[in-house]
Coordinates of C-alpha atoms in Angstrom, one line a residue:
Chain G
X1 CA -9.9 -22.1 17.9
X2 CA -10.6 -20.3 21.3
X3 CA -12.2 -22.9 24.0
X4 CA -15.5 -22.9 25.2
X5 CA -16.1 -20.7 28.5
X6 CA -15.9 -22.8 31.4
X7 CA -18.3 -22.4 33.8
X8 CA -18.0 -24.1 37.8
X9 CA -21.2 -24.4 39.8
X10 CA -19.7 -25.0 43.4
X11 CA -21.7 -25.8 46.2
X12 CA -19.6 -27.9 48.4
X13 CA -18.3 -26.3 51.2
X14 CA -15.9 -28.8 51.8
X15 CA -11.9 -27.6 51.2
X16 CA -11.1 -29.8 49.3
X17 CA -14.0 -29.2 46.4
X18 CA -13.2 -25.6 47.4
X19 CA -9.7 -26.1 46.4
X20 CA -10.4 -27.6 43.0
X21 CA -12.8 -25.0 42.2
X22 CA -10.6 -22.2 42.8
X23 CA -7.4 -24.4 41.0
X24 CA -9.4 -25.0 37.6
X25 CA -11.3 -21.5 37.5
X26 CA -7.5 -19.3 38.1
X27 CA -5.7 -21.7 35.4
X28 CA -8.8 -21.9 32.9
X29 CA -8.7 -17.8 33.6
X30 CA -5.2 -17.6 32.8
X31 CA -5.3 -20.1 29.8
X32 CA -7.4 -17.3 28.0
X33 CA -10.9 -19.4 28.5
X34 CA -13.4 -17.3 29.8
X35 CA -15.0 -18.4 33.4
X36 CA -18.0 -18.0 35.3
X37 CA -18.6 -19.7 38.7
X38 CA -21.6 -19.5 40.3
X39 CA -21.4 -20.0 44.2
X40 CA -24.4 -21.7 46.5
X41 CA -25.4 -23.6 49.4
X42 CA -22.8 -24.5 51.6
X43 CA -19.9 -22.8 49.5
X44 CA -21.3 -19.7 50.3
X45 CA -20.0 -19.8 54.0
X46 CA -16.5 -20.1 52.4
X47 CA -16.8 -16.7 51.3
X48 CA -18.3 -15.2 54.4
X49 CA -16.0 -12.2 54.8
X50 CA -17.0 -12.1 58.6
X51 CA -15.5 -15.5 58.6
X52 CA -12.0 -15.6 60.6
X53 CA -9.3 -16.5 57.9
X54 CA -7.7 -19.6 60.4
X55 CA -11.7 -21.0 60.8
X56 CA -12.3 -20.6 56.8
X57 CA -11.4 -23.7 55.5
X58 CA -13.1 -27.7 56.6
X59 CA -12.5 -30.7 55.0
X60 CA -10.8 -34.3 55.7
X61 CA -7.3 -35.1 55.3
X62 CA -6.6 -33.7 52.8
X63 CA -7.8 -30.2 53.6
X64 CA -5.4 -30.8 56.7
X65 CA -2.6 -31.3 54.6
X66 CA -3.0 -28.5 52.6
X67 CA -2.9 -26.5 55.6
X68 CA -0.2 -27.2 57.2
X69 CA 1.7 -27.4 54.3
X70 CA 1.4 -24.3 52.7
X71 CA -1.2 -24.5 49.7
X72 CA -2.2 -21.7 48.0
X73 CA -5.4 -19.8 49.6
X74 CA -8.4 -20.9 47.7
X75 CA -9.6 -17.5 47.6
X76 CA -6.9 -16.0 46.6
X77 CA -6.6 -18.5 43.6
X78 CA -10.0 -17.1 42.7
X79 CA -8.6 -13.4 43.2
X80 CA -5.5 -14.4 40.7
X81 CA -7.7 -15.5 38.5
X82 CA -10.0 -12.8 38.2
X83 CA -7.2 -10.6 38.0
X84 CA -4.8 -11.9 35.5
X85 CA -7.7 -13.8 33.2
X86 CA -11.4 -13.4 32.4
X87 CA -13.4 -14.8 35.0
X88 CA -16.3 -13.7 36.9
X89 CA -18.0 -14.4 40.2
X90 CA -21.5 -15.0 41.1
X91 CA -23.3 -15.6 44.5
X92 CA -26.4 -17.8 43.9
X93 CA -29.7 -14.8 45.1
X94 CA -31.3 -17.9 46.8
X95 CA -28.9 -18.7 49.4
X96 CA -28.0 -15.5 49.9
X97 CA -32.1 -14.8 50.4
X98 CA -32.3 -18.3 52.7
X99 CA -29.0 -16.9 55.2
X100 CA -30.7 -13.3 55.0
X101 CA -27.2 -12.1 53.7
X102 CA -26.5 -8.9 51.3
X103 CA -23.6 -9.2 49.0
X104 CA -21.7 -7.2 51.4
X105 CA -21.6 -10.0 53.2
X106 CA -19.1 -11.7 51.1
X107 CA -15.2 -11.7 50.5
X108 CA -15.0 -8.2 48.9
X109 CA -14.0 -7.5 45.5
X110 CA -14.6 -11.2 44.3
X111 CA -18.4 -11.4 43.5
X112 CA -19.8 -9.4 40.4
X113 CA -23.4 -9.7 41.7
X114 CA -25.9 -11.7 42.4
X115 CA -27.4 -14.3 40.3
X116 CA -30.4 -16.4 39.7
X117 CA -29.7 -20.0 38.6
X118 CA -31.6 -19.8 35.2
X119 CA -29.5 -17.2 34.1
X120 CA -26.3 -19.3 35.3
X121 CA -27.8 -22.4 33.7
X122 CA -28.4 -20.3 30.4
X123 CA -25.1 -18.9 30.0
X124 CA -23.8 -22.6 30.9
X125 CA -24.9 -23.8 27.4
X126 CA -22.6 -22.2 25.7
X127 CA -20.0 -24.0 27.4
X128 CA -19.0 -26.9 30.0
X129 CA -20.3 -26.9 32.7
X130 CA -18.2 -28.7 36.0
X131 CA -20.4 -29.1 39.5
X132 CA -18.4 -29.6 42.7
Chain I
X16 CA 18.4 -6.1 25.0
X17 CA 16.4 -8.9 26.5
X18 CA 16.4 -9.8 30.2
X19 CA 16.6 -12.9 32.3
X20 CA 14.6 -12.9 35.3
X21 CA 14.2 -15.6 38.0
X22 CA 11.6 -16.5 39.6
X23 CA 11.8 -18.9 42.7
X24 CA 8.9 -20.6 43.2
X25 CA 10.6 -23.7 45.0
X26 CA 8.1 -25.2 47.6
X27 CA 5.5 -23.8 46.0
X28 CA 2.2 -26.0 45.1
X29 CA 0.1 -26.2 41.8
X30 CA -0.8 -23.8 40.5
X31 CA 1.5 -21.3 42.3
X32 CA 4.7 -21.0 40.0
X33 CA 2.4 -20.9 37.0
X34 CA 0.7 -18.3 38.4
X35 CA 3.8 -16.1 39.9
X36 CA 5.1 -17.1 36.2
X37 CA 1.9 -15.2 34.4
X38 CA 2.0 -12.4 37.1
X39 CA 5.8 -11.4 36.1
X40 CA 5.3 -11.9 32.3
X41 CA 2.9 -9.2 32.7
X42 CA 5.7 -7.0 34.0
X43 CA 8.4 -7.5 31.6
X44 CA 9.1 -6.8 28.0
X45 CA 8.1 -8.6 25.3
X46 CA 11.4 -10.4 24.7
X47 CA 12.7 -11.1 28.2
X48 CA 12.8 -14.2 29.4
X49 CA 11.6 -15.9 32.4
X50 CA 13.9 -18.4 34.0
X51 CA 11.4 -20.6 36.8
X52 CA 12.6 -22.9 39.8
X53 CA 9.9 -25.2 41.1
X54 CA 9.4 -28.7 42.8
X55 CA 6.1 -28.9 41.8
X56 CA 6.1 -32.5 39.3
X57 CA 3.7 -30.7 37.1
X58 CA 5.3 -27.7 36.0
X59 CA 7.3 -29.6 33.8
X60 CA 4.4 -30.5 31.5
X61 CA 2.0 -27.6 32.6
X62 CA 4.2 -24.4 32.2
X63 CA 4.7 -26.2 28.4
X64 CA 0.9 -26.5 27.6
X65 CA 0.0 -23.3 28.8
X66 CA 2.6 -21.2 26.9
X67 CA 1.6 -23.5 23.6
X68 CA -1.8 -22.6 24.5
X69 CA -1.7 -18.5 24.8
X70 CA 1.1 -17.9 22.5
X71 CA 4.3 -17.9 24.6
X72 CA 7.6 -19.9 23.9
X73 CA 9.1 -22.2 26.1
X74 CA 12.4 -22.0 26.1
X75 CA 13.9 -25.0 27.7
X76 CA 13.1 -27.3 30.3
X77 CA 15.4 -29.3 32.4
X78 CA 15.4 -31.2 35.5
X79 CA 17.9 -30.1 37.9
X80 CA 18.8 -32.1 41.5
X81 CA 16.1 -31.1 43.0
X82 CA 13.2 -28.8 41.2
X83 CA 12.9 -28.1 37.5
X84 CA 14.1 -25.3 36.1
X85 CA 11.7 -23.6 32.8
X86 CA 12.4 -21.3 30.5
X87 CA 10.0 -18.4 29.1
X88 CA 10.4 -16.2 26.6
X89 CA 7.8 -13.5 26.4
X90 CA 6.1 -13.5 23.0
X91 CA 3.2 -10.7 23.0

């Protein structure tokens, strides 16, 4: 029996919730489970491609350790994903309308549009749905 | 004939050696096999699961000094 789509609303822009977005969406991706994650609030400044790659990531501890030991790049998890599984990428239109941003704005090649949260929520029901 | 490759993934974090696993089995035939190294505790169980999950076989799994060493055969 083929699993449910998984779909990831992330709007934590804290590493570490970064980090466990990106780690379940690649795997569920590459487990032949479709994924959708839908990207808001503060998560969006993750994904700010104007962002400098050494100043991307803030967290606690834990995000430290991460970093200076070599874990993978949370957006390149999402990249792997996308490109070795079914998974697509949505920036949530309201904060990109609050910051005034474009979808240019963000990490290139990673977001397939736009999207309003009713849409998001009614694609969510034919799956599970995980919030970070 | 089949192949052996080796991947290296020794240091590497979750999910890394899963995911350098999947991004070779793309590249080789259906057949070869894939032979990984990693240090990462939950490849042992994880590489397992997945393979049972999207149709691949699992070869062997053993636990050398220091890393575990997993065995793929490619299966579609």
């Amino acid at each position: 029996m083929a699993s449910p789509p998984l779909f990831i609303l992330l709007c934590s822009g804290e590493h570490e919730n970064v980090q466990m977005a990106a780690m379940l969406a690649s795997v569920a991706a590459v487990s032949d489970r479709p994924v959708q994650v839908f990207v808001s609030m503060n998560a969006l400044y993750v994904f700010d491609r104007e962002t400098a790659p050494d100043d991307r990531y803030h967290g606690g501890r834990f995000s430290r350790e991460m970093q200076s030991k070599g874990a993978p790049d949370a957006i390149e998890l999402f990249q792997q994903g996308k490109m070795l599984g079914e998974m697509r990428m949505h920036a949530c239109s309201m904060a990109l309308d609050v910051n005034g941003w474009e979808e240019e704005r963000l990490v290139p090649e990673l977001f397939d549009g736009p999207m309003g949260l009713t849409k998001f929520l009614s694609d969510a029901e034919s799956g599970q749905l995980i919030s970070l | 004939m089949s192949e052996r490759h080796k991947i290296d993934a020794r240091g590497a974090f979750c999910p890394g050696p899963l995911m350098e696993l999947i991004a070779k089995l793309k590249l080789i035939e259906i057949g070869d096999e894939i032979e990984v190294w990693s240090t990462d505790k939950g490849t042992a169980a994880d590489v397992p699961e997945w393979c049972k999950k999207v149709g691949h076989d699992c070869v062997s799994v053993d636990q050398e000094d220091d890393h575990w060493r997993v065995v793929v055969r490619k299966m579609k």
